[in-house]
Coordinates of C-alpha atoms in Angstrom, one line a residue:
M1 CA -51.8 28.4 11.7
V2 CA -49.2 28.3 14.5
M3 CA -46.5 29.9 12.5
E4 CA -48.8 32.6 11.2
T5 CA -49.0 33.9 14.7
L6 CA -45.2 34.3 14.8
T7 CA -45.0 36.3 11.6
R8 CA -47.2 37.8 9.0
D9 CA -44.8 37.6 6.0
V10 CA -43.6 34.0 6.0
P11 CA -44.0 31.5 3.1
S12 CA -47.5 30.0 2.8
S13 CA -45.9 26.5 3.2
M14 CA -45.5 27.4 6.9
Q15 CA -49.1 28.3 7.3
H16 CA -50.9 25.4 5.8
H17 CA -49.6 21.8 6.1
N18 CA -52.9 20.1 5.8
N19 CA -56.0 21.8 4.5
S20 CA -58.5 19.7 6.3
S21 CA -56.8 20.0 9.7
V22 CA -56.4 23.7 9.2
S23 CA -60.1 24.0 8.4
N24 CA -61.0 22.1 11.5
M25 CA -58.7 24.2 13.6
K26 CA -60.3 27.4 12.2
H27 CA -63.7 26.1 13.1
S28 CA -62.7 25.3 16.7
Y29 CA -61.1 28.8 17.1
V30 CA -64.2 30.5 15.7
Q31 CA -66.4 28.6 18.2
L32 CA -64.1 29.3 21.1
S33 CA -63.9 33.0 20.1
K34 CA -67.7 33.3 20.0
T35 CA -68.0 31.7 23.4
C36 CA -65.4 34.1 24.9
L37 CA -67.2 37.1 23.3
D38 CA -70.7 36.0 24.2
E39 CA -69.7 35.6 27.8
D40 CA -67.5 38.7 27.6
A41 CA -64.6 36.4 28.5
Q42 CA -65.6 35.5 32.1
I43 CA -62.1 34.1 32.7
N44 CA -60.6 37.5 31.8
K45 CA -63.0 39.2 34.2
K46 CA -62.4 36.9 37.1
L47 CA -58.7 36.4 36.9
P48 CA -56.2 39.3 37.0
K49 CA -53.9 39.7 34.1
E50 CA -50.9 38.7 36.2
L51 CA -52.4 35.3 37.0
L52 CA -53.4 34.7 33.3
L53 CA -49.9 35.5 32.3
R54 CA -48.6 33.0 34.8
I55 CA -50.9 30.4 33.4
F56 CA -49.8 31.1 29.9
S57 CA -46.1 30.9 31.0
Y58 CA -46.5 27.1 31.3
L59 CA -47.5 26.7 27.6
D60 CA -45.2 25.7 24.8
V61 CA -44.9 27.5 21.4
V62 CA -47.7 25.7 19.7
S63 CA -50.2 26.2 22.6
L64 CA -49.3 29.9 22.9
C65 CA -49.9 30.4 19.2
R66 CA -53.2 28.7 19.4
C67 CA -54.3 30.7 22.4
A68 CA -53.3 33.9 20.5
Q69 CA -56.0 33.2 17.9
V70 CA -58.8 32.8 20.4
S71 CA -59.5 36.5 21.0
R72 CA -57.9 39.9 21.0
A73 CA -57.4 39.8 24.8
W74 CA -55.8 36.4 24.6
N75 CA -53.6 37.4 21.7
V76 CA -52.1 40.2 23.8
L77 CA -51.6 37.8 26.7
A78 CA -50.2 34.9 24.7
L79 CA -47.7 37.1 22.8
D80 CA -46.5 38.9 25.8
G81 CA -42.7 38.6 25.9
S82 CA -42.7 37.2 29.4
N83 CA -44.2 34.0 28.1
W84 CA -41.4 33.5 25.6
Q85 CA -38.4 33.0 27.8
K86 CA -37.7 29.5 26.4
I87 CA -38.3 28.8 22.7
D88 CA -37.6 25.5 20.8
L89 CA -38.4 25.7 17.1
F90 CA -37.1 22.3 16.2
E91 CA -40.6 21.1 15.4
F92 CA -40.8 23.7 12.6
Q93 CA -37.2 23.6 11.5
T94 CA -37.9 23.2 7.8
D95 CA -40.2 26.2 7.8
V96 CA -38.4 28.6 10.0
E97 CA -36.9 31.5 8.0
G98 CA -35.4 34.9 8.9
P99 CA -38.6 36.9 9.4
V100 CA -39.8 34.5 12.0
I101 CA -36.6 34.9 14.1
E102 CA -36.7 38.6 13.7
N103 CA -40.3 39.0 14.8
I104 CA -39.7 36.7 17.8
S105 CA -36.6 38.7 18.7
R106 CA -38.5 42.0 18.7
R107 CA -41.4 40.6 20.6
C108 CA -39.4 38.8 23.3
G109 CA -36.7 41.4 23.8
G110 CA -35.0 41.1 27.2
F111 CA -37.3 38.3 28.3
L112 CA -35.7 35.6 26.1
R113 CA -33.3 33.4 27.9
Q114 CA -33.1 30.2 25.8
I115 CA -33.7 29.5 22.2
S116 CA -33.1 26.4 20.1
L117 CA -32.9 26.7 16.3
R118 CA -31.5 23.2 15.9
G119 CA -31.7 22.2 12.3
C120 CA -33.2 25.5 11.0
Q121 CA -31.1 25.6 7.9
S122 CA -32.8 28.7 6.4
V123 CA -31.7 31.0 9.2
G124 CA -28.8 33.2 8.4
D125 CA -26.5 35.7 10.0
G126 CA -28.8 38.7 9.5
S127 CA -31.7 37.3 11.5
L128 CA -29.4 36.2 14.3
K129 CA -27.8 39.6 14.5
T130 CA -31.3 41.0 15.1
L131 CA -31.8 38.3 17.8
A132 CA -28.5 39.3 19.5
Q133 CA -29.4 43.0 19.4
C134 CA -32.9 42.6 20.8
C135 CA -32.3 39.8 23.3
N136 CA -29.3 40.9 25.2
Y137 CA -30.0 38.7 28.2
I138 CA -30.0 35.4 26.3
E139 CA -28.1 32.6 28.1
Y140 CA -28.6 29.6 25.9
I141 CA -28.6 29.3 22.1
N142 CA -28.6 26.2 20.0
L143 CA -27.6 26.6 16.4
N144 CA -26.7 23.0 15.7
G145 CA -27.1 22.3 12.0
C146 CA -27.8 25.9 11.0
K147 CA -25.5 25.6 8.0
R148 CA -25.9 29.1 6.7
I149 CA -24.4 30.9 9.6
T150 CA -20.8 32.1 9.6
D151 CA -18.4 33.8 12.0
S152 CA -20.6 36.9 11.7
T153 CA -23.2 35.3 14.0
S154 CA -20.7 34.6 16.8
Q155 CA -19.4 38.1 16.5
S156 CA -22.9 39.5 17.0
L157 CA -23.4 37.3 20.0
S158 CA -20.1 38.5 21.4
Q159 CA -21.0 42.1 20.9
Y160 CA -24.5 42.1 22.3
C161 CA -25.0 39.0 24.5
K162 CA -22.5 39.3 27.4
K163 CA -24.5 36.9 29.6
L164 CA -24.3 34.0 27.2
L165 CA -23.7 30.7 29.1
S166 CA -24.2 28.0 26.5
L167 CA -23.5 28.0 22.7
D168 CA -24.0 25.0 20.3
I169 CA -22.6 25.5 16.8
G170 CA -22.2 21.9 16.0
S171 CA -22.3 20.9 12.3
C172 CA -22.0 24.6 11.3
S173 CA -19.5 24.0 8.5
M174 CA -18.8 27.6 7.7
V175 CA -17.7 28.5 11.2
T176 CA -13.9 29.0 11.9
D177 CA -11.5 29.9 14.6
L178 CA -12.8 33.5 14.4
S179 CA -16.0 32.4 16.1
L180 CA -14.3 31.1 19.1
K181 CA -12.0 34.1 19.2
A182 CA -15.1 36.4 19.2
I183 CA -16.9 34.4 21.9
S184 CA -13.8 34.4 24.1
D185 CA -13.6 38.2 23.8
G186 CA -17.2 39.0 24.6
C187 CA -18.7 36.1 26.6
P188 CA -16.5 35.5 29.6
N189 CA -19.3 33.6 31.5
L190 CA -19.6 30.8 28.9
T191 CA -19.9 27.4 30.6
S192 CA -20.8 25.1 27.7
V193 CA -19.7 25.0 24.0
N194 CA -20.3 22.4 21.3
I195 CA -18.1 22.7 18.2
S196 CA -18.7 19.1 16.9
W197 CA -18.0 18.5 13.2
C198 CA -16.8 22.1 12.7
D199 CA -13.9 21.4 10.3
G200 CA -12.9 25.0 10.2
I201 CA -12.0 25.1 13.9
T202 CA -8.4 24.3 14.8
E203 CA -6.2 24.5 17.9
N204 CA -5.9 28.2 17.6
G205 CA -9.6 28.7 18.1
V206 CA -9.7 26.4 21.1
E207 CA -6.7 28.1 22.7
A208 CA -8.4 31.5 22.3
L209 CA -11.6 30.0 23.9
A210 CA -9.6 28.6 26.8
H211 CA -8.0 31.9 27.6
G212 CA -11.2 33.9 27.4
C213 CA -13.7 31.5 29.0
P214 CA -12.2 30.1 32.2
K215 CA -15.6 29.1 33.6
L216 CA -16.1 26.5 30.9
K217 CA -17.6 23.3 32.3
S218 CA -18.6 21.4 29.1
F219 CA -16.5 21.1 26.0
I220 CA -17.8 18.9 23.1
S221 CA -15.8 18.5 19.9
K222 CA -16.9 15.3 18.3
G223 CA -15.5 14.6 14.9
C224 CA -13.0 17.5 15.0
T225 CA -10.1 15.6 13.4
S226 CA -7.8 18.7 13.5
M227 CA -8.0 18.9 17.3
T228 CA -4.5 18.5 18.8
T229 CA -2.9 17.5 22.1
R230 CA -1.7 21.1 22.5
A231 CA -5.3 22.5 22.2
I232 CA -6.6 20.1 24.9
C233 CA -3.6 20.8 27.2
C234 CA -4.3 24.6 26.9
L235 CA -8.0 23.9 27.7
A236 CA -7.1 21.9 30.7
Q237 CA -4.7 24.5 32.0
H238 CA -7.1 27.5 31.8
C239 CA -10.6 25.8 32.3
V240 CA -10.1 23.8 35.5
K241 CA -13.8 23.6 36.2
L242 CA -14.4 21.2 33.3
E243 CA -16.9 18.4 34.1
V244 CA -17.9 17.2 30.6
V245 CA -15.3 16.6 27.8
N246 CA -16.2 14.8 24.6
L247 CA -13.3 14.2 22.1
H248 CA -15.0 11.4 20.1
G249 CA -13.1 10.9 16.9
C250 CA -10.3 13.4 17.7
N251 CA -7.8 10.8 16.6
N252 CA -4.7 13.0 17.0
I253 CA -5.1 13.3 20.7
E254 CA -2.2 11.7 22.7
D255 CA -1.8 10.6 26.3
E256 CA -0.4 14.0 27.3
A257 CA -3.7 15.7 26.7
V258 CA -5.7 13.3 28.9
I259 CA -3.0 13.4 31.6
K260 CA -3.2 17.2 31.6
L261 CA -7.0 17.0 31.9
A262 CA -6.8 14.5 34.8
N263 CA -4.2 16.6 36.7
N264 CA -6.0 20.0 36.3
C265 CA -9.7 19.1 36.1
N266 CA -10.4 17.0 39.1
S267 CA -14.2 17.6 38.8
L268 CA -14.4 15.7 35.6
K269 CA -17.6 13.5 35.5
Y270 CA -18.1 12.6 31.8
L271 CA -15.2 11.8 29.4
C272 CA -15.5 10.4 25.9
L273 CA -12.3 9.4 24.1
A274 CA -13.9 7.0 21.6
N275 CA -11.7 6.3 18.6
C276 CA -8.8 8.2 20.0
S277 CA -6.6 5.3 19.0
L278 CA -3.2 6.7 20.1
L279 CA -4.1 6.6 23.8
T280 CA -2.5 4.0 26.1
D281 CA -3.0 2.8 29.7
S282 CA -1.0 5.8 31.0
C283 CA -3.9 8.2 30.6
L284 CA -6.3 5.8 32.4
V285 CA -3.9 5.5 35.3
S286 CA -3.8 9.4 35.5
L287 CA -7.6 9.5 35.5
A288 CA -7.6 7.0 38.3
E289 CA -5.2 9.0 40.4
Q290 CA -7.0 12.4 40.0
C291 CA -10.7 12.1 38.8
Y292 CA -12.6 10.3 41.6
Q293 CA -15.9 11.8 40.5
L294 CA -15.9 10.2 37.0
N295 CA -19.2 8.6 36.3
T296 CA -19.1 8.0 32.5
L297 CA -16.2 6.8 30.5
E298 CA -16.5 6.1 26.8
V299 CA -13.4 4.6 25.2
A300 CA -14.8 2.6 22.3
G301 CA -12.1 1.9 19.7
C302 CA -9.2 2.7 22.0
S303 CA -7.4 -0.5 21.0
Q304 CA -4.3 0.0 23.1
F305 CA -6.0 -0.1 26.5
T306 CA -5.4 -3.3 28.6
D307 CA -6.4 -4.7 31.9
I308 CA -3.8 -2.5 33.6
G309 CA -5.6 0.7 32.9
F310 CA -9.0 -0.6 34.0
L311 CA -7.6 -2.1 37.2
A312 CA -6.3 1.3 38.2
L313 CA -9.7 2.9 37.5
S314 CA -11.6 0.3 39.5
K315 CA -9.5 1.0 42.6
T316 CA -10.5 4.7 42.8
C317 CA -13.3 5.6 40.5
H318 CA -16.1 4.0 42.5
L319 CA -18.8 6.4 41.1
L320 CA -18.6 5.0 37.5
E321 CA -22.1 4.3 36.1
K322 CA -21.5 3.9 32.4
M323 CA -18.5 2.4 30.6
D324 CA -18.2 1.8 26.8
L325 CA -15.3 -0.5 26.2
E326 CA -16.3 -1.6 22.7
E327 CA -13.3 -2.8 20.7
C328 CA -10.9 -2.6 23.6
V329 CA -9.6 -5.8 22.2
F330 CA -6.8 -6.6 24.8
I331 CA -9.0 -6.6 27.9
T332 CA -9.7 -10.0 29.5
D333 CA -11.9 -11.4 32.3
S334 CA -9.5 -9.6 34.7
T335 CA -11.0 -6.3 33.8
L336 CA -14.5 -7.6 34.6
F337 CA -13.3 -9.0 37.9
H338 CA -11.9 -5.7 39.0
L339 CA -14.9 -3.6 37.8
A340 CA -17.2 -6.0 39.7
M341 CA -15.2 -5.4 42.9
G342 CA -14.6 -1.6 42.5
C343 CA -17.6 -0.1 40.6
P344 CA -20.8 -0.9 42.6
R345 CA -22.9 1.7 40.7
L346 CA -22.3 0.4 37.2
E347 CA -25.5 0.6 35.1
N348 CA -24.4 0.4 31.5
L349 CA -21.5 -1.6 30.2
S350 CA -20.5 -2.3 26.6
L351 CA -18.0 -5.1 25.9
S352 CA -18.9 -5.6 22.3
H353 CA -16.0 -6.9 20.1
C354 CA -13.9 -7.6 23.3
E355 CA -13.1 -11.1 22.0
L356 CA -11.1 -12.3 25.0
I357 CA -14.1 -12.1 27.4
T358 CA -15.4 -15.5 28.6
D359 CA -18.1 -16.9 30.7
E360 CA -15.8 -16.6 33.7
G361 CA -15.7 -12.8 33.4
I362 CA -19.5 -12.6 33.2
R363 CA -19.7 -14.9 36.3
H364 CA -17.6 -12.4 38.2
L365 CA -19.7 -9.5 37.0
S366 CA -23.0 -11.3 37.9
T367 CA -22.0 -11.8 41.5
S368 CA -21.1 -8.2 42.1
T369 CA -23.1 -5.5 43.9
C370 CA -23.6 -3.6 40.6
A371 CA -25.2 -6.6 38.9
S372 CA -27.7 -7.3 41.6
E373 CA -28.8 -3.7 42.1
H374 CA -27.9 -1.5 39.2
L375 CA -26.7 -3.1 35.9
A376 CA -29.4 -2.4 33.3
V377 CA -27.7 -2.6 30.0
L378 CA -25.0 -5.1 28.9
E379 CA -23.6 -5.2 25.4
L380 CA -21.8 -8.4 24.3
D381 CA -22.0 -8.2 20.5
N382 CA -19.3 -10.3 18.8
C383 CA -17.9 -11.9 21.9
P384 CA -17.1 -15.3 20.4
L385 CA -16.3 -17.1 23.7
I386 CA -19.5 -16.2 25.4
T387 CA -21.9 -19.2 25.8
D388 CA -25.3 -20.0 27.3
A389 CA -23.4 -20.3 30.7
S390 CA -23.1 -16.5 30.7
L391 CA -26.9 -16.2 30.4
E392 CA -27.3 -18.5 33.3
H393 CA -25.1 -16.2 35.4
L394 CA -27.0 -13.1 34.3
I395 CA -30.2 -14.5 35.9
N396 CA -28.8 -12.9 39.1
C397 CA -28.9 -9.4 37.5
H398 CA -32.4 -8.5 38.6
N399 CA -32.3 -5.0 37.2
L400 CA -31.1 -6.0 33.7
Q401 CA -33.3 -4.5 31.0
R402 CA -31.4 -5.0 27.8
I403 CA -28.7 -7.3 26.5
M404 CA -27.0 -7.3 23.1
L405 CA -25.9 -10.6 21.7
Y406 CA -25.4 -10.1 18.0
D407 CA -22.8 -12.5 16.4
C408 CA -22.3 -14.5 19.6
Q409 CA -22.0 -17.8 17.9
L410 CA -22.1 -20.0 21.0
I411 CA -25.4 -18.4 22.3
T412 CA -28.5 -20.5 21.5
R413 CA -32.2 -19.9 21.4
N414 CA -32.7 -22.3 24.3
G415 CA -30.2 -20.2 26.4
I416 CA -32.1 -17.0 25.7
K417 CA -35.4 -18.8 26.4
R418 CA -34.2 -19.8 29.9
L419 CA -33.0 -16.3 30.6
R420 CA -36.4 -14.9 29.6
T421 CA -38.2 -17.4 31.8
H422 CA -36.5 -16.0 34.8
S423 CA -36.5 -12.4 33.6
P424 CA -39.6 -11.9 31.3
N425 CA -39.1 -8.2 31.0
I426 CA -35.6 -8.3 29.6
N427 CA -35.1 -7.1 26.0
V428 CA -32.7 -9.5 24.2
H429 CA -31.1 -8.4 20.9
A430 CA -29.8 -11.4 19.0
Y431 CA -29.7 -12.8 15.5
F432 CA -29.8 -16.4 14.3
A433 CA -29.1 -17.2 10.7
P434 CA -31.7 -19.5 9.0
V435 CA -30.9 -23.2 9.3
T436 CA -29.1 -24.5 6.2
P437 CA -31.2 -27.4 4.7
P438 CA -29.4 -30.8 4.7
P439 CA -28.0 -32.0 1.4
S440 CA -30.2 -34.4 -0.5
T441 CA -29.3 -38.1 -0.2
G442 CA -29.9 -41.0 -2.4
N443 CA -31.4 -40.9 -5.9
S444 CA -34.6 -39.4 -4.8
R445 CA -36.1 -37.4 -7.6
Q446 CA -36.2 -33.6 -7.0
H447 CA -39.4 -31.8 -7.8
Y448 CA -39.2 -28.6 -9.8
C449 CA -42.1 -26.4 -10.8
R450 CA -42.4 -25.4 -14.4
C451 CA -40.9 -22.0 -13.8
C452 CA -37.8 -23.5 -12.3
A453 CA -37.5 -25.9 -15.3
I454 CA -37.8 -23.0 -17.8
L455 CA -35.3 -20.9 -15.9

């Protein structure tokens, strides 16, 4: 029923998901329509159109479509383009096809500012060209997972949507460097781009983007294994306003790239370098010297980092709130000592698979300002030296909400029980293997059922 309002020529699967629920909805709409007609729609008489439009502007897609089926007057009001400035069709992703997008585009026209088609795999280049032509003022478009789109879509956006600020083409496997080249030519105001898992994009595309979009603040390229140090250096040189950089899994990135980011992009707040295994402490030292506003650092899998890098960070990056240090296998209690002293706002800390961490490191952490006021999540999976003594220390962490303890062999049920006694609202994730039964002694006769005997 909802999608029927958006278009008249869409597949029937979009119009009827459940016959009984549709029947009930039809009955409700008929009753409501009769009421409006019988009273000659009193609400329409007493409230001016401008006020009704303002009320409708607070409704989501589903509510607007339902209102459009109440009466002719409400249909006109609900489908007015001014009410469709922000559209998210993720709820209908499996049903959304080209005609839906084209009808929405013509209806919204210049009113549309934001649209999310995340996961709408049936949408292709033709429909998005219509969108670009009709909705010239669009600022935000999410095409993540729209696997049918190609470089043609980016070329349409470049040609018609000069005010574009944010573009998400993550997991669009048919997109290449030509897309970033087109965006760099036609969308100079772009501030955010996501090209995660786009295997067809190389350093050439990123360099073109860097030259044409100097206002870029967010660059996300998770899983882009072809990303190079040269590309990131070019990005850092031309996009000095960068605040968010995600290079998760870009395992060819070297220290030079991060050092260039640190030197040029002093406003950096979020940096993910997870699984960039070539990096060393040198890049952490550079971040510490330049990026004082850093509040999130994710370096899981960066196995060459040591206490030296995190000591440098703790001296200057006092705004850090989240740190993921999973599998930073060389760090010791010294890192926790310095983080406890220098990072009073720390809320989320992952130390999983940091096998050199001991109870002494947790003790230092538990006596810090961040532990008593902010620390909410602590991950200690597979820290083999952690014992129940650490749980005793964590009793001082009054804001702790979740702790991960998988494969911590020296943690016991009694230790967790004592922690929960003092902090009943804490969510503890742990696993204890079933107790192995003791071996049988003496010549006592074992009892088997008939099934066991037969088997």
